[in-house]
């Protein structure tokens, strides 16, 4: 059975990124389903050196993820200033597979427009989205 | 598992395969001929082996290779058709094989005639005005075609056009070539039938008004589906000022039936190593000739072969040409093979090639439709795409099915491409296979579908019967170690 672990405390984009909001900061990664579809991740291209100096707008392409199957683009699900990038993924991209909602986090941004959160799906809606897409 | 030693691991110091005769002219010290800065301090550590060691080593390697001469090779998008041996006979003729590319025209009339006629044939097959034979591969053809389009826009004072549209199911080389040519790519969505979503195309054309340089398309596309809206798509892109680029990778479906030029395309590249049965794989050499419509002829690379009153000659390119893209005339002996293929098939035979390729693909698709998911249930062209979604739910993925096929002596289909289909398996039987071979493949695929349902672990551990078992592709990608080391390496960590 496909992996469809969808934690309740996160928000989700239809491009399969998740957002965890704490105060005015948001942590971003890709969902269990997305990592399962990609297969073993072998390389990540994230904005490693841009922390603190880059504004990301909702829908922007922020990086690329390469698995044994394909290379895919990563899109920012919410606008904000880039605060931190998970440097540990440089050496250990497999953490995106093994712990997508934990050690496999990719970015932290400072929210510039919290109202955008309303555009994202909650866990129930994302689970339903995965089902309806025939996933 | 038996391992084959590398050629560097064989032999012994001083052993040799050939002995050169004694020099009958005065020997010059090496550093009097080549500046010392370019000479090695130590001789290169080359293998020192006897002739029979060389022959056995490479014979062993060739026996471990898998080619279309050994078995069925339904690798979608690659058109691994049989390469008739008459191609090799013609390419081995001393008048072709031993020709020097810089010999004078008067000495190379036969070769020039062949190139001239091949250009005419390719122009006729594609509905283009003229064709350059220089590009050495499909992707080389793509960059050549895009440079021609760019030069065309610039010549009209429209060099600001910077967007190339590419459907989401395109070959990965298309966006790569467009980017290399200095363009920004915009992806076009597919519609529910697997073709270009015309409504989305309209939106994109409107959003980038005045900026569209070209649309790159394969038709039939990578799903093996013919886009029936192509004439309408071409009209809209032309109205927006863009050119239409035809990726000829899938030409095997349409030879003698329709032509890129008739669909509205301005530039076409051929993959002669796919469509015209020249050797494929092993890194080439290939050939990716590029044909263009009348208005783009001045931008073609030169020289082009031409017919004159006295025979044949090279015709230099004009001032608008993008310039040479390859030395001499391209991969000449590959072109000889393609010429041979076109000549022995003839016009009716070329059409028959495509009809058989399409029939074979539909035969296999319909026979296996109950066993594997078919995301786009339409008549296909020369290839089709299954999804292994059903099998994945039981624990065996497209990759596992591909590995299991190796146990039956069948080369796997392309997997995980196109990206628009999850767990994709892209199957292209080609026209050269017999009904018996297709039936064997169908029976094997049914057996594997049954194994996936009942004993998925059998697939997860496949292949079982090959010289080398399942390799760890993840480790190979994450920690590649691509160099052979003369000394054991101490620090790989």
XYZ file of C-alpha atoms in Angstrom:
628
model
C 0.000 0.000 0.000
C 1.295 3.461 -0.830
C 2.501 5.563 2.074
C -0.150 8.037 3.012
C 0.930 9.197 6.457
C -0.556 12.688 6.780
C 0.093 14.334 10.188
C -2.802 16.408 11.525
C -0.765 19.432 12.620
C 0.530 20.359 9.152
C -0.799 22.186 6.092
C -0.275 20.830 2.579
C 0.094 22.137 -0.975
C -1.187 20.297 -4.041
C 2.454 20.013 -5.152
C 2.988 17.785 -2.057
C 4.983 20.144 0.164
C 4.008 20.473 3.836
C 4.120 23.526 6.142
C 4.450 23.515 9.934
C 3.634 26.912 11.478
C 5.150 27.925 14.812
C 4.561 31.566 15.691
C 5.510 33.591 12.621
C 7.871 30.933 11.272
C 7.026 28.087 8.933
C 9.030 24.901 8.375
C 8.701 23.327 4.929
C 9.334 19.828 3.582
C 7.764 17.259 1.284
C 5.117 14.744 2.280
C 5.469 11.041 2.999
C 3.515 10.401 -0.156
C 5.873 12.588 -2.234
C 9.029 10.878 -0.945
C 7.455 7.487 -1.596
C 6.581 8.445 -5.165
C 10.074 9.813 -5.809
C 11.847 6.773 -4.428
C 15.346 6.962 -2.946
C 16.514 10.565 -2.902
C 20.132 10.889 -4.028
C 20.685 14.644 -4.338
C 19.086 17.900 -3.270
C 19.679 21.345 -4.646
C 18.398 23.800 -2.039
C 19.184 27.525 -1.657
C 21.993 26.613 0.763
C 23.609 30.037 0.911
C 20.551 32.262 0.709
C 19.346 32.186 4.332
C 18.400 35.625 5.596
C 18.632 37.282 2.212
C 15.963 35.821 0.016
C 12.279 36.568 -0.313
C 10.276 33.621 -1.559
C 6.826 34.095 -2.967
C 4.160 31.440 -2.907
C 4.637 29.109 -5.878
C 8.306 30.056 -6.449
C 10.683 27.321 -7.534
C 13.124 26.996 -4.611
C 15.083 23.880 -5.436
C 15.345 20.512 -7.125
C 15.169 17.013 -5.761
C 16.769 14.109 -7.564
C 15.815 10.508 -6.912
C 16.792 7.261 -8.575
C 13.719 7.739 -10.789
C 13.653 11.404 -11.750
C 14.517 14.988 -10.944
C 11.618 17.123 -9.705
C 11.172 20.774 -8.914
C 10.319 22.037 -5.450
C 7.852 24.889 -5.007
C 7.453 27.107 -1.976
C 3.928 26.609 -0.596
C 3.840 29.924 1.320
C 5.521 33.323 1.005
C 8.238 34.403 3.399
C 11.826 35.375 4.078
C 14.208 32.440 4.032
C 15.610 31.978 7.549
C 17.268 28.563 7.556
C 18.088 25.708 5.187
C 18.621 22.147 6.449
C 22.346 21.759 5.762
C 22.288 18.177 7.043
C 20.525 17.156 3.816
C 23.642 18.000 1.799
C 25.420 14.932 3.116
C 22.339 12.890 4.000
C 19.546 13.485 1.461
C 18.148 10.070 2.463
C 16.624 11.758 5.533
C 13.914 13.042 3.193
C 12.939 9.382 2.702
C 13.402 8.141 6.232
C 11.869 11.050 8.138
C 10.085 13.456 5.752
C 8.192 15.283 8.510
C 11.146 15.461 10.918
C 14.866 15.346 10.057
C 13.949 15.650 6.372
C 12.718 19.256 6.705
C 14.115 21.583 4.020
C 13.515 25.253 4.813
C 12.295 27.611 7.507
C 10.778 30.907 6.400
C 9.440 33.918 8.284
C 5.872 34.291 7.074
C 5.232 37.472 5.135
C 1.537 36.843 4.554
C -0.004 34.445 7.105
C -3.364 34.838 5.351
C -1.975 32.595 2.600
C -2.286 29.646 4.987
C -5.945 29.559 4.032
C -4.895 28.542 0.506
C -3.321 25.327 1.795
C -5.062 22.050 2.596
C -5.428 20.681 6.107
C -4.590 17.035 6.761
C -8.098 15.776 6.033
C -8.318 17.695 2.765
C -4.841 16.498 1.669
C -5.677 12.867 2.481
C -8.817 13.243 0.409
C -6.790 14.900 -2.381
C -4.427 11.922 -2.485
C -7.383 9.581 -2.722
C -9.171 11.563 -5.419
C -6.014 11.754 -7.521
C -6.072 7.969 -7.546
C -2.973 7.839 -5.371
C 29.208 -14.729 -9.808
C 32.195 -14.687 -12.121
C 33.882 -11.349 -12.573
C 35.792 -10.196 -15.604
C 39.120 -8.589 -14.808
C 39.764 -5.158 -16.210
C 42.225 -5.025 -19.086
C 44.527 -3.111 -16.711
C 44.531 -6.045 -14.307
C 45.642 -8.528 -16.951
C 49.017 -9.202 -18.504
C 52.564 -8.884 -17.255
C 55.360 -6.319 -17.619
C 56.969 -6.463 -21.049
C 54.226 -8.580 -22.651
C 52.983 -7.230 -25.965
C 50.542 -8.041 -28.778
C 52.538 -6.596 -31.653
C 56.179 -5.983 -32.439
C 57.010 -3.047 -34.641
C 59.668 -3.456 -37.337
C 63.053 -1.842 -36.820
C 63.041 1.832 -37.696
C 64.603 2.466 -41.134
C 64.955 6.221 -40.615
C 67.021 8.038 -37.984
C 65.294 8.076 -34.626
C 64.604 11.516 -33.173
C 64.610 12.133 -29.436
C 61.009 12.682 -28.309
C 61.698 16.053 -26.712
C 63.026 17.355 -30.022
C 59.554 16.760 -31.514
C 57.271 17.705 -28.602
C 58.035 20.406 -26.026
C 59.154 18.866 -22.745
C 56.280 20.556 -20.903
C 53.853 18.270 -22.674
C 55.743 15.046 -22.095
C 55.001 12.643 -19.241
C 57.606 12.295 -16.552
C 56.603 8.646 -16.173
C 55.253 6.385 -18.917
C 51.463 5.954 -18.741
C 50.458 2.745 -16.919
C 49.055 1.045 -20.026
C 48.040 -2.622 -20.099
C 50.785 -4.968 -21.270
C 48.914 -7.882 -22.777
C 49.112 -10.442 -25.574
C 46.770 -10.389 -28.540
C 44.745 -13.360 -27.340
C 44.240 -11.721 -23.937
C 42.857 -8.631 -25.672
C 40.576 -10.687 -27.910
C 39.243 -12.840 -25.087
C 38.691 -9.885 -22.788
C 36.598 -7.927 -25.266
C 34.814 -11.041 -26.521
C 33.799 -11.814 -22.933
C 32.522 -8.280 -22.483
C 30.549 -8.462 -25.718
C 28.972 -11.738 -24.558
C 27.704 -9.991 -21.450
C 26.171 -7.173 -23.428
C 22.548 -7.328 -24.464
C 21.574 -6.121 -27.911
C 18.710 -6.422 -30.316
C 20.665 -9.167 -32.108
C 20.237 -11.288 -28.968
C 16.691 -10.682 -27.901
C 13.568 -8.568 -27.686
C 14.347 -4.967 -26.747
C 11.085 -2.992 -26.275
C 12.767 0.115 -24.824
C 10.162 2.830 -25.362
C 11.208 6.051 -27.051
C 14.501 4.494 -28.137
C 13.208 2.530 -31.168
C 15.580 -0.389 -30.750
C 14.726 -1.867 -34.118
C 16.847 -4.500 -35.785
C 19.767 -3.049 -37.784
C 19.857 -4.975 -41.080
C 23.276 -6.424 -41.935
C 23.182 -4.950 -45.430
C 23.777 -1.580 -43.707
C 27.096 -2.948 -42.465
C 27.970 -4.326 -45.913
C 27.491 -0.908 -47.481
C 29.333 0.956 -44.724
C 32.234 -1.496 -45.131
C 32.707 -0.811 -48.839
C 36.288 0.470 -49.119
C 35.114 3.439 -51.210
C 33.116 4.627 -48.204
C 35.022 3.176 -45.275
C 38.467 4.386 -46.379
C 37.478 7.768 -47.696
C 39.299 10.704 -46.157
C 36.957 13.588 -45.305
C 39.334 16.144 -46.801
C 39.746 14.435 -50.158
C 38.975 16.605 -53.140
C 35.410 16.742 -54.481
C 36.539 15.214 -57.750
C 37.612 12.097 -55.854
C 34.469 11.810 -53.701
C 31.634 12.097 -56.193
C 29.946 8.881 -55.017
C 29.952 9.981 -51.392
C 28.652 13.428 -52.321
C 25.888 11.901 -54.399
C 24.897 9.703 -51.451
C 24.770 12.696 -49.106
C 22.864 14.768 -51.643
C 20.288 12.039 -52.186
C 19.970 11.293 -48.474
C 19.199 14.964 -47.913
C 16.491 14.803 -50.584
C 14.969 11.660 -49.054
C 14.901 13.110 -45.536
C 13.394 16.350 -46.858
C 10.673 14.374 -48.622
C 9.964 12.141 -45.599
C 9.614 15.135 -43.264
C 8.062 17.688 -45.607
C 10.963 20.084 -45.155
C 12.814 22.116 -47.792
C 16.432 21.301 -46.940
C 18.318 19.223 -44.384
C 21.737 19.457 -42.737
C 23.349 16.084 -42.100
C 25.987 17.437 -39.715
C 24.440 16.967 -36.235
C 25.803 13.829 -34.589
C 22.908 12.974 -32.269
C 19.290 13.842 -31.543
C 20.120 16.387 -28.853
C 22.778 17.870 -31.124
C 20.018 18.262 -33.713
C 17.866 20.014 -31.106
C 20.472 22.637 -30.267
C 21.149 23.115 -33.985
C 17.440 23.605 -34.714
C 17.021 26.032 -31.830
C 20.064 28.045 -32.945
C 18.463 28.279 -36.389
C 15.195 29.514 -34.841
C 17.106 32.026 -32.743
C 19.042 33.303 -35.748
C 15.760 33.619 -37.650
C 14.121 35.732 -34.918
C 17.229 37.889 -34.588
C 17.323 38.467 -38.351
C 13.818 39.917 -38.086
C 14.708 42.162 -35.159
C 12.813 39.887 -32.771
C 15.718 38.580 -30.735
C 13.796 39.494 -27.577
C 11.636 36.386 -28.019
C 12.941 34.237 -25.171
C 10.278 31.643 -24.331
C 10.205 28.055 -25.576
C 7.032 26.097 -24.838
C 7.409 22.412 -24.008
C 4.628 19.918 -23.196
C 4.885 18.162 -19.818
C 5.457 14.774 -21.465
C 8.401 15.937 -23.582
C 11.779 14.251 -23.758
C 14.083 15.678 -21.122
C 16.482 16.780 -23.821
C 13.971 19.385 -25.077
C 14.068 21.695 -22.033
C 17.795 21.001 -21.676
C 18.472 22.063 -25.287
C 16.236 25.136 -24.982
C 18.053 26.198 -21.823
C 21.423 25.649 -23.488
C 20.250 27.824 -26.379
C 19.594 30.628 -23.903
C 15.831 30.273 -23.727
C 13.450 30.123 -20.784
C 11.108 27.149 -20.927
C 7.428 27.116 -20.038
C 5.702 23.785 -19.516
C 2.398 23.031 -21.234
C -0.069 20.757 -19.467
C -1.556 17.652 -21.041
C -5.307 17.293 -21.390
C -7.314 14.251 -20.322
C -6.612 12.540 -23.649
C -2.868 12.907 -23.222
C -2.363 15.656 -25.810
C -1.466 19.327 -25.386
C -4.171 21.142 -23.401
C -5.141 23.742 -26.018
C -6.900 25.956 -23.454
C -3.714 26.032 -21.394
C -1.694 26.767 -24.525
C -3.924 29.789 -25.179
C -3.425 31.049 -21.617
C 0.341 30.674 -21.893
C 0.469 32.375 -25.300
C -1.537 35.294 -23.917
C 0.579 35.519 -20.755
C 3.805 35.709 -22.795
C 2.529 37.783 -25.691
C 5.378 38.837 -27.987
C 7.881 36.626 -26.171
C 7.222 33.211 -27.709
C 10.209 31.918 -29.676
C 9.101 28.337 -30.309
C 7.101 25.300 -29.327
C 9.028 22.015 -29.182
C 6.879 18.957 -29.664
C 7.030 15.261 -30.342
C 4.053 13.900 -32.280
C 3.159 11.182 -31.497
C 4.161 12.225 -28.003
C 5.961 10.218 -25.333
C 2.702 8.514 -24.375
C 2.671 7.114 -27.912
C -0.422 9.181 -28.686
C -0.928 11.263 -31.792
C -2.023 14.815 -31.008
C -4.942 15.400 -33.378
C -4.994 19.112 -32.495
C -1.582 19.677 -34.025
C -2.754 21.807 -36.947
C -4.695 24.051 -34.575
C -1.768 24.179 -32.142
C 0.592 25.109 -34.991
C -1.744 27.861 -36.185
C -1.941 29.451 -32.730
C 1.798 29.305 -32.088
C 2.483 30.810 -35.519
C -0.040 33.574 -34.866
C 1.853 34.326 -31.660
C 5.033 34.682 -33.720
C 6.604 31.401 -32.610
C 8.250 28.672 -34.653
C 7.385 24.994 -34.368
C 10.115 22.505 -33.626
C 9.451 18.807 -34.284
C 11.394 16.340 -32.159
C 11.694 13.439 -34.590
C 12.337 10.799 -31.928
C 8.964 9.219 -32.651
C 9.100 9.386 -36.445
C 8.924 5.614 -36.620
C 5.151 5.932 -36.238
C 4.434 8.203 -39.190
C 6.787 7.405 -42.100
C 4.920 7.819 -45.352
C 1.677 8.482 -43.465
C 2.010 12.112 -42.417
C 4.845 14.626 -42.322
C 6.000 17.196 -39.803
C 5.923 19.828 -42.548
C 2.286 19.044 -43.315
C 1.395 19.363 -39.632
C 2.827 22.897 -39.617
C 6.305 22.392 -38.201
C 9.193 24.628 -39.292
C 12.146 22.594 -38.018
C 12.571 18.823 -37.656
C 15.334 16.677 -36.325
C 15.691 13.006 -37.186
C 17.211 10.314 -35.031
C 18.677 8.134 -37.760
C 19.863 5.710 -35.076
C 16.196 5.201 -34.189
C 14.161 5.611 -37.332
C 16.663 4.541 -39.978
C 18.181 1.492 -38.259
C 21.706 2.734 -37.653
C 23.478 1.357 -34.565
C 22.092 2.674 -31.323
C 23.556 2.738 -27.880
C 27.065 2.233 -26.653
C 27.554 5.966 -26.894
C 27.140 6.245 -30.631
C 28.045 7.430 -33.091
C 24.570 8.627 -33.970
C 23.150 11.065 -36.454
C 20.576 13.803 -35.882
C 20.015 15.593 -39.212
C 17.932 18.762 -39.061
C 15.412 19.726 -41.729
C 13.917 23.192 -42.113
C 11.129 24.880 -44.028
C 11.902 27.309 -46.883
C 12.122 30.467 -44.731
C 14.811 28.909 -42.505
C 17.073 27.538 -45.254
C 19.440 30.567 -45.161
C 20.214 29.815 -41.496
C 21.269 26.178 -41.988
C 24.821 25.113 -41.192
C 26.958 24.676 -44.258
C 28.302 23.469 -46.479
C 25.453 21.469 -48.019
C 25.834 18.893 -50.785
C 24.614 20.217 -54.122
C 24.086 18.905 -57.637
C 25.970 20.793 -60.352
C 26.346 20.458 -64.115
C 29.454 18.335 -63.584
C 28.173 16.167 -60.767
C 28.142 16.966 -57.076
C 29.871 19.606 -54.992
C 29.854 21.252 -51.580
C 27.870 24.471 -51.554
C 29.041 27.013 -48.972
C 26.565 28.490 -46.547
C 25.396 32.070 -46.937
C 25.957 35.007 -44.548
C 22.957 34.171 -42.347
C 24.102 30.612 -41.594
C 24.594 29.690 -37.949
C 27.905 28.127 -39.056
C 29.205 24.599 -38.861
C 27.979 22.390 -36.029
C 30.277 19.474 -36.828
C 33.462 18.865 -38.744
C 33.152 17.628 -42.326
C 29.785 16.063 -43.160
C 28.803 14.571 -39.805
C 29.099 10.858 -39.025
C 29.449 9.757 -42.626
C 29.265 5.981 -42.205
C 26.121 6.333 -40.092
C 24.628 8.321 -42.965
C 25.626 5.531 -45.387
C 23.682 3.057 -43.252
C 20.603 5.291 -43.131
C 20.774 5.816 -46.889
C 20.948 2.053 -47.388
C 17.921 1.545 -45.144
C 15.824 4.092 -47.022
C 16.858 2.724 -50.413
C 16.128 -0.920 -49.730
C 12.776 -0.123 -48.117
C 11.694 2.342 -50.751
C 8.695 4.662 -50.239
C 6.152 1.861 -49.816
C 8.476 -0.057 -47.554
C 9.016 2.978 -45.314
C 5.254 3.332 -44.906
C 5.008 -0.374 -44.170
C 7.646 0.054 -41.433
C 5.401 2.512 -39.599
C 2.220 0.522 -40.174
C 3.837 -2.579 -38.710
C 5.359 -0.665 -35.788
C 1.931 0.780 -34.916
C 0.166 -2.557 -35.361
C 2.685 -4.372 -33.156
C 2.358 -1.787 -30.378
C -1.435 -1.937 -30.425
C -1.367 -5.748 -30.470
C 0.767 -5.898 -27.316
C -1.134 -3.073 -25.592
C -4.537 -4.671 -26.100
C -3.289 -8.129 -25.146
C -1.956 -6.874 -21.794
C -4.568 -4.258 -21.003
C -6.303 -6.519 -18.473
C -3.061 -7.193 -16.621
C -1.623 -3.675 -16.326
C -3.245 -0.237 -15.944
C -3.526 1.721 -19.181
C -3.868 5.393 -18.178
C -4.794 6.606 -21.678
C -7.072 4.064 -23.291
C -6.762 5.079 -26.958
C -5.317 3.468 -30.033
C -1.618 4.054 -29.645
C 0.989 4.734 -32.284
C 4.364 2.969 -32.238
C 4.592 2.758 -28.440
C 2.375 2.948 -25.365
C 2.642 3.532 -21.636
C 1.333 1.208 -18.920
C 1.263 2.049 -15.230
C 2.368 -0.500 -12.640
C 0.167 1.197 -10.021
C -1.866 -1.963 -9.450
C 1.290 -4.034 -8.958
C 2.831 -1.388 -6.687
C -0.092 -1.701 -4.282
C 0.892 -5.361 -3.839
C 4.514 -4.422 -3.273
C 6.231 -4.750 -6.679
C 7.063 -1.576 -8.592
C 7.781 -0.869 -12.261
C 11.466 -1.230 -11.403
C 10.887 -4.732 -9.984
C 8.924 -5.761 -13.078
C 11.747 -4.449 -15.260
C 14.309 -6.448 -13.287
C 12.181 -9.602 -13.489
C 12.036 -9.333 -17.298
C 15.813 -9.814 -17.370
C 15.306 -13.364 -16.089
C 13.397 -14.116 -19.295
C 16.087 -12.717 -21.598
C 14.026 -9.658 -22.451
C 15.341 -6.123 -22.211
C 13.048 -4.078 -19.926
C 10.939 -1.231 -21.245
C 11.737 2.360 -20.291
C 10.451 2.930 -16.753
C 9.430 6.039 -14.796
C 9.104 8.023 -18.017
C 7.092 9.938 -19.096
C 6.695 11.587 -15.709
C 2.987 12.280 -16.255
C 2.262 8.588 -15.618
C 3.093 7.174 -12.154
C 5.011 3.869 -12.255
C 5.302 4.273 -16.014
C 6.426 1.445 -18.293
C 6.936 2.644 -21.848
C 6.857 -0.198 -24.337
C 7.918 0.007 -27.978
C 8.053 -3.360 -29.766
C 9.176 -1.913 -33.169
C 8.198 -3.308 -36.560
C 10.945 -5.898 -36.828
C 9.536 -8.392 -34.295
C 7.628 -11.518 -35.271
C 4.195 -12.415 -33.960
C 5.840 -15.254 -32.004
C 8.191 -12.877 -30.213
C 5.328 -10.541 -29.331
C 3.284 -13.484 -28.026
C 6.205 -14.652 -25.895
C 6.560 -11.158 -24.430
C 2.828 -11.025 -23.705
C 2.958 -14.410 -21.949
C 5.962 -13.314 -19.865
C 4.313 -10.024 -18.885
C 1.167 -11.910 -17.823
C 3.234 -14.303 -15.750
C 5.012 -11.380 -14.078
C 1.676 -9.677 -13.331
C 0.544 -12.900 -11.684
C 3.791 -13.165 -9.717
C 3.385 -9.559 -8.600
C -0.023 -10.445 -7.196
C 0.925 -13.760 -5.610
C 4.655 -13.730 -4.897
C 5.903 -10.137 -5.077
C 9.121 -11.132 -3.245
C 10.142 -12.989 -6.404
C 10.172 -9.658 -8.229
C 11.833 -7.744 -5.400
C 14.814 -10.117 -5.580
C 15.027 -10.204 -9.395
C 16.984 -10.668 -11.539
C 17.842 -14.220 -10.468
C 19.454 -15.617 -13.608
C 21.807 -12.882 -14.769
C 25.581 -12.725 -14.346
C 25.127 -9.856 -11.907
C 22.132 -9.706 -9.557
C 20.252 -6.631 -8.342
C 22.663 -3.727 -8.006
C 22.291 -1.048 -5.354
C 21.396 1.868 -7.604
C 20.771 4.165 -4.637
C 24.248 3.637 -3.222
C 25.732 4.022 -6.703
C 23.971 7.368 -7.121
C 24.636 8.661 -3.609
C 28.283 7.599 -3.342
C 29.536 7.133 -6.873
C 33.070 5.778 -7.174
C 33.789 5.882 -10.870
C 37.559 5.569 -11.010
C 39.686 2.494 -11.141
C 42.585 2.872 -8.779
C 45.960 1.307 -9.474
C 46.542 1.147 -5.731
C 43.959 0.195 -3.111
C 42.375 3.416 -1.931
C 42.886 4.098 1.761
C 40.433 6.899 2.297
C 37.122 6.504 0.572
C 35.150 7.694 3.587
